[in-house]
Amino acid sequence: KRISQLKDVILIAPVIEIEDETIGTFQAIASKRITVGKTCKLSYPSALVLFQDNKNNPDEVSTNPMDNKIFIDTKSVVKGSICYFQTKTKPDFQTQIV
């Protein structure tokens, strides 16, 4: 069984996948998607931030249904901030936090 414990870490990547049962305090900043596995415990001041910069290509559509989303699986607890930002000027009314 793999166990991850992170404290005071800043993760920056296009795609961030937090595996099941991860425990820690960290900031995750992504441009495509963030996935939090089952039974994770992210303590304050953790942050999940998805920044979708599509100002230069506003009609770009991804074929992956999980792109442009923050997904938090069952029994996971996030004590901190969950933020979604986009530069698109035309709203698409899609769900970004699942």
CSV table of N, CA and C in Angstrom, one decimal:
chain,number,residue,atom,x,y,z
A,1,LYS,N,0.8,-1.2,0.0
A,1,LYS,CA,0.0,0.0,0.0
A,1,LYS,C,0.9,1.2,0.0
A,2,ARG,N,0.6,2.2,-0.9
A,2,ARG,CA,1.4,3.4,-1.0
A,2,ARG,C,0.7,4.5,-0.1
A,3,ILE,N,1.5,5.2,0.6
A,3,ILE,CA,1.0,6.3,1.5
A,3,ILE,C,1.9,7.5,1.2
A,4,SER,N,1.2,8.6,0.9
A,4,SER,CA,1.9,9.9,0.7
A,4,SER,C,1.5,10.9,1.8
A,5,GLN,N,2.5,11.5,2.3
A,5,GLN,CA,2.3,12.6,3.3
A,5,GLN,C,3.1,13.8,2.8
A,6,LEU,N,2.4,14.9,2.5
A,6,LEU,CA,3.0,16.1,2.1
A,6,LEU,C,2.7,17.2,3.0
A,7,LYS,N,3.7,18.1,3.3
A,7,LYS,CA,3.5,19.2,4.2
A,7,LYS,C,4.2,20.4,3.6
A,8,ASP,N,3.5,21.5,3.5
A,8,ASP,CA,4.1,22.8,3.0
A,8,ASP,C,4.7,22.7,1.6
A,9,VAL,N,4.0,22.1,0.7
A,9,VAL,CA,4.5,21.8,-0.7
A,9,VAL,C,3.6,22.6,-1.7
A,10,ILE,N,4.2,23.2,-2.7
A,10,ILE,CA,3.5,23.8,-3.8
A,10,ILE,C,3.7,22.9,-5.1
A,11,LEU,N,2.6,22.4,-5.6
A,11,LEU,CA,2.6,21.5,-6.8
A,11,LEU,C,2.1,22.4,-7.9
A,12,ILE,N,2.9,22.4,-9.0
A,12,ILE,CA,2.4,23.2,-10.2
A,12,ILE,C,2.7,22.3,-11.4
A,13,ALA,N,1.6,22.0,-12.2
A,13,ALA,CA,1.6,21.1,-13.3
A,13,ALA,C,0.3,21.3,-14.1
A,14,PRO,N,0.3,20.9,-15.4
A,14,PRO,CA,-0.9,20.9,-16.1
A,14,PRO,C,-2.0,20.0,-15.6
A,15,VAL,N,-1.6,18.8,-15.2
A,15,VAL,CA,-2.5,17.8,-14.6
A,15,VAL,C,-1.9,17.3,-13.3
A,16,ILE,N,-2.8,17.4,-12.2
A,16,ILE,CA,-2.3,17.0,-10.9
A,16,ILE,C,-3.3,15.9,-10.4
A,17,GLU,N,-2.8,14.7,-10.1
A,17,GLU,CA,-3.6,13.6,-9.7
A,17,GLU,C,-3.1,13.2,-8.3
A,18,ILE,N,-4.0,13.4,-7.3
A,18,ILE,CA,-3.7,13.1,-5.9
A,18,ILE,C,-4.2,11.7,-5.6
A,19,GLU,N,-3.3,10.8,-5.3
A,19,GLU,CA,-3.8,9.4,-5.1
A,19,GLU,C,-4.6,9.2,-3.8
A,20,ASP,N,-5.3,8.0,-3.8
A,20,ASP,CA,-6.1,7.7,-2.6
A,20,ASP,C,-5.3,7.7,-1.4
A,21,GLU,N,-5.9,8.2,-0.3
A,21,GLU,CA,-5.4,8.2,1.1
A,21,GLU,C,-4.2,9.1,1.3
A,22,THR,N,-4.1,10.1,0.4
A,22,THR,CA,-3.0,11.1,0.6
A,22,THR,C,-3.4,12.0,1.8
A,23,ILE,N,-2.4,12.3,2.7
A,23,ILE,CA,-2.6,13.2,3.8
A,23,ILE,C,-1.6,14.3,3.7
A,24,GLY,N,-2.0,15.5,3.9
A,24,GLY,CA,-1.1,16.6,3.9
A,24,GLY,C,-1.6,18.0,3.8
A,25,THR,N,-0.7,18.9,3.7
A,25,THR,CA,-1.1,20.3,3.6
A,25,THR,C,-0.3,20.9,2.4
A,26,PHE,N,-0.9,21.2,1.3
A,26,PHE,CA,-0.2,21.7,0.2
A,26,PHE,C,-1.1,22.5,-0.8
A,27,GLN,N,-0.5,23.2,-1.7
A,27,GLN,CA,-1.2,23.9,-2.7
A,27,GLN,C,-1.0,23.3,-4.0
A,28,ALA,N,-2.1,22.9,-4.8
A,28,ALA,CA,-2.0,22.3,-6.1
A,28,ALA,C,-2.5,23.3,-7.1
A,29,ILE,N,-1.7,23.7,-8.1
A,29,ILE,CA,-2.1,24.7,-9.1
A,29,ILE,C,-1.9,24.0,-10.4
A,30,ALA,N,-3.0,23.9,-11.2
A,30,ALA,CA,-3.0,23.2,-12.5
A,30,ALA,C,-3.7,24.0,-13.6
A,31,SER,N,-3.4,23.7,-14.8
A,31,SER,CA,-4.0,24.4,-15.9
A,31,SER,C,-5.0,23.5,-16.7
A,32,LYS,N,-5.0,22.2,-16.5
A,32,LYS,CA,-5.9,21.3,-17.2
A,32,LYS,C,-6.9,20.6,-16.2
A,33,ARG,N,-6.4,19.9,-15.2
A,33,ARG,CA,-7.4,19.3,-14.3
A,33,ARG,C,-6.7,18.9,-13.0
A,34,ILE,N,-7.5,18.8,-11.9
A,34,ILE,CA,-7.0,18.3,-10.6
A,34,ILE,C,-8.0,17.2,-10.2
A,35,THR,N,-7.4,16.0,-9.8
A,35,THR,CA,-8.2,14.9,-9.4
A,35,THR,C,-7.7,14.5,-8.0
A,36,VAL,N,-8.6,14.4,-7.0
A,36,VAL,CA,-8.3,14.0,-5.7
A,36,VAL,C,-8.9,12.6,-5.5
A,37,GLY,N,-8.1,11.7,-5.1
A,37,GLY,CA,-8.6,10.3,-4.9
A,37,GLY,C,-9.4,10.1,-3.7
A,38,LYS,N,-9.8,8.9,-3.4
A,38,LYS,CA,-10.6,8.5,-2.2
A,38,LYS,C,-9.9,8.7,-0.9
A,39,THR,N,-10.7,9.0,0.1
A,39,THR,CA,-10.2,9.1,1.5
A,39,THR,C,-8.9,9.9,1.7
A,40,CYS,N,-8.8,11.0,1.0
A,40,CYS,CA,-7.7,12.0,1.2
A,40,CYS,C,-8.1,13.0,2.3
A,41,LYS,N,-7.0,13.4,3.0
A,41,LYS,CA,-7.2,14.4,4.0
A,41,LYS,C,-6.3,15.6,3.8
A,42,LEU,N,-6.8,16.7,3.2
A,42,LEU,CA,-6.0,17.8,2.9
A,42,LEU,C,-6.3,18.9,4.0
A,43,SER,N,-5.3,19.2,4.8
A,43,SER,CA,-5.6,20.1,6.0
A,43,SER,C,-5.4,21.6,5.5
A,44,TYR,N,-5.9,22.4,6.4
A,44,TYR,CA,-5.8,23.9,6.2
A,44,TYR,C,-4.3,24.3,6.4
A,45,PRO,N,-3.8,25.1,5.5
A,45,PRO,CA,-4.3,25.9,4.4
A,45,PRO,C,-4.1,25.3,3.0
A,46,SER,N,-4.6,24.2,2.8
A,46,SER,CA,-4.5,23.6,1.5
A,46,SER,C,-5.3,24.3,0.4
A,47,ALA,N,-4.9,24.2,-0.8
A,47,ALA,CA,-5.6,24.9,-1.9
A,47,ALA,C,-5.5,24.1,-3.2
A,48,LEU,N,-6.7,23.9,-3.8
A,48,LEU,CA,-6.7,23.3,-5.2
A,48,LEU,C,-7.1,24.4,-6.1
A,49,VAL,N,-6.2,24.8,-7.0
A,49,VAL,CA,-6.5,25.9,-7.9
A,49,VAL,C,-6.3,25.5,-9.4
A,50,LEU,N,-7.4,25.6,-10.1
A,50,LEU,CA,-7.4,25.3,-11.6
A,50,LEU,C,-7.5,26.6,-12.3
A,51,PHE,N,-6.4,27.0,-13.1
A,51,PHE,CA,-6.4,28.2,-13.9
A,51,PHE,C,-6.4,27.8,-15.3
A,52,GLN,N,-7.6,28.0,-16.0
A,52,GLN,CA,-7.7,27.7,-17.4
A,52,GLN,C,-7.5,28.9,-18.2
A,53,ASP,N,-6.3,29.0,-18.9
A,53,ASP,CA,-6.0,30.2,-19.7
A,53,ASP,C,-6.3,29.9,-21.1
A,54,ASN,N,-7.5,30.2,-21.6
A,54,ASN,CA,-7.9,30.0,-22.9
A,54,ASN,C,-8.3,31.3,-23.7
A,55,LYS,N,-7.7,32.4,-23.2
A,55,LYS,CA,-8.0,33.6,-23.9
A,55,LYS,C,-7.6,33.7,-25.3
A,56,ASN,N,-6.4,33.0,-25.6
A,56,ASN,CA,-5.9,33.0,-27.0
A,56,ASN,C,-6.7,32.1,-27.9
A,57,ASN,N,-7.3,31.1,-27.3
A,57,ASN,CA,-8.0,30.1,-28.1
A,57,ASN,C,-9.3,29.8,-27.4
A,58,PRO,N,-10.3,30.7,-27.5
A,58,PRO,CA,-11.6,30.5,-26.7
A,58,PRO,C,-12.4,29.4,-27.1
A,59,ASP,N,-12.3,28.9,-28.3
A,59,ASP,CA,-13.2,27.8,-28.8
A,59,ASP,C,-12.5,26.4,-28.7
A,60,GLU,N,-11.4,26.3,-28.0
A,60,GLU,CA,-10.7,25.1,-27.8
A,60,GLU,C,-11.5,24.2,-26.9
A,61,VAL,N,-11.8,22.9,-27.4
A,61,VAL,CA,-12.6,22.0,-26.7
A,61,VAL,C,-11.7,20.7,-26.5
A,62,SER,N,-11.7,20.2,-25.2
A,62,SER,CA,-10.9,19.0,-24.9
A,62,SER,C,-11.7,17.8,-25.2
A,63,THR,N,-11.1,16.7,-25.6
A,63,THR,CA,-11.8,15.4,-25.8
A,63,THR,C,-11.9,14.6,-24.5
A,64,ASN,N,-11.1,15.0,-23.5
A,64,ASN,CA,-11.2,14.3,-22.2
A,64,ASN,C,-12.3,14.9,-21.3
A,65,PRO,N,-13.3,14.1,-20.9
A,65,PRO,CA,-14.4,14.7,-20.1
A,65,PRO,C,-13.9,15.2,-18.7
A,66,MET,N,-12.8,14.8,-18.3
A,66,MET,CA,-12.3,15.3,-17.0
A,66,MET,C,-11.5,16.5,-17.1
A,67,ASP,N,-11.1,17.0,-18.3
A,67,ASP,CA,-10.3,18.2,-18.4
A,67,ASP,C,-11.2,19.4,-18.0
A,68,ASN,N,-10.5,20.4,-17.5
A,68,ASN,CA,-11.1,21.7,-17.1
A,68,ASN,C,-12.0,21.5,-15.9
A,69,LYS,N,-11.7,20.5,-15.0
A,69,LYS,CA,-12.5,20.2,-13.8
A,69,LYS,C,-11.6,19.9,-12.6
A,70,ILE,N,-12.1,20.2,-11.4
A,70,ILE,CA,-11.5,19.7,-10.2
A,70,ILE,C,-12.5,18.6,-9.7
A,71,PHE,N,-12.0,17.4,-9.6
A,71,PHE,CA,-12.8,16.2,-9.2
A,71,PHE,C,-12.3,15.8,-7.8
A,72,ILE,N,-13.2,15.7,-6.8
A,72,ILE,CA,-12.9,15.2,-5.5
A,72,ILE,C,-13.7,13.9,-5.2
A,73,ASP,N,-13.0,12.8,-5.0
A,73,ASP,CA,-13.7,11.5,-4.9
A,73,ASP,C,-14.3,11.4,-3.5
A,74,THR,N,-14.9,10.2,-3.3
A,74,THR,CA,-15.6,10.0,-2.0
A,74,THR,C,-14.8,9.9,-0.8
A,75,LYS,N,-15.3,10.4,0.3
A,75,LYS,CA,-14.7,10.3,1.6
A,75,LYS,C,-13.4,11.2,1.7
A,76,SER,N,-13.2,12.1,0.8
A,76,SER,CA,-12.1,13.0,0.9
A,76,SER,C,-12.5,14.3,1.5
A,77,VAL,N,-11.6,14.9,2.3
A,77,VAL,CA,-11.9,16.1,3.0
A,77,VAL,C,-10.8,17.2,2.6
A,78,VAL,N,-11.3,18.3,2.2
A,78,VAL,CA,-10.4,19.4,1.8
A,78,VAL,C,-10.7,20.6,2.8
A,79,LYS,N,-9.8,20.9,3.7
A,79,LYS,CA,-9.9,22.1,4.6
A,79,LYS,C,-9.0,23.2,4.0
A,80,GLY,N,-9.6,24.0,3.2
A,80,GLY,CA,-8.9,25.1,2.6
A,80,GLY,C,-9.7,25.6,1.4
A,81,SER,N,-9.0,26.1,0.4
A,81,SER,CA,-9.6,26.7,-0.8
A,81,SER,C,-9.7,25.8,-2.0
A,82,ILE,N,-10.8,25.9,-2.7
A,82,ILE,CA,-11.0,25.2,-4.0
A,82,ILE,C,-11.4,26.3,-4.9
A,83,CYS,N,-10.5,26.6,-5.9
A,83,CYS,CA,-10.7,27.8,-6.8
A,83,CYS,C,-10.6,27.3,-8.3
A,84,TYR,N,-11.5,27.9,-9.1
A,84,TYR,CA,-11.5,27.7,-10.5
A,84,TYR,C,-11.5,29.1,-11.2
A,85,PHE,N,-10.5,29.4,-12.0
A,85,PHE,CA,-10.4,30.6,-12.7
A,85,PHE,C,-10.3,30.3,-14.2
A,86,GLN,N,-10.9,31.1,-15.1
A,86,GLN,CA,-10.7,31.0,-16.5
A,86,GLN,C,-10.7,32.4,-17.1
A,87,THR,N,-10.0,32.5,-18.3
A,87,THR,CA,-9.9,33.7,-19.0
A,87,THR,C,-10.9,33.8,-20.1
A,88,LYS,N,-11.7,32.8,-20.3
A,88,LYS,CA,-12.6,32.8,-21.4
A,88,LYS,C,-13.6,33.9,-21.2
A,89,THR,N,-13.9,34.7,-22.3
A,89,THR,CA,-14.8,35.8,-22.1
A,89,THR,C,-16.3,35.4,-22.4
A,90,LYS,N,-16.5,34.3,-23.1
A,90,LYS,CA,-17.8,33.8,-23.4
A,90,LYS,C,-18.1,32.6,-22.4
A,91,PRO,N,-19.1,32.7,-21.5
A,91,PRO,CA,-19.4,31.6,-20.6
A,91,PRO,C,-19.9,30.4,-21.3
A,92,ASP,N,-19.5,29.2,-20.7
A,92,ASP,CA,-20.0,28.0,-21.3
A,92,ASP,C,-20.9,27.2,-20.3
A,93,PHE,N,-21.1,27.7,-19.1
A,93,PHE,CA,-22.0,27.1,-18.1
A,93,PHE,C,-21.8,25.6,-17.9
A,94,GLN,N,-20.5,25.2,-17.9
A,94,GLN,CA,-20.2,23.8,-17.6
A,94,GLN,C,-19.8,23.7,-16.1
A,95,THR,N,-20.0,22.5,-15.5
A,95,THR,CA,-19.6,22.3,-14.2
A,95,THR,C,-18.1,22.1,-14.1
A,96,GLN,N,-17.4,22.9,-13.2
A,96,GLN,CA,-16.0,22.8,-13.1
A,96,GLN,C,-15.5,22.1,-11.9
A,97,ILE,N,-16.3,22.1,-10.8
A,97,ILE,CA,-15.9,21.4,-9.6
A,97,ILE,C,-16.9,20.3,-9.3
A,98,VAL,N,-16.4,19.0,-9.3
A,98,VAL,CA,-17.2,17.8,-9.2
A,98,VAL,C,-16.9,17.1,-8.0
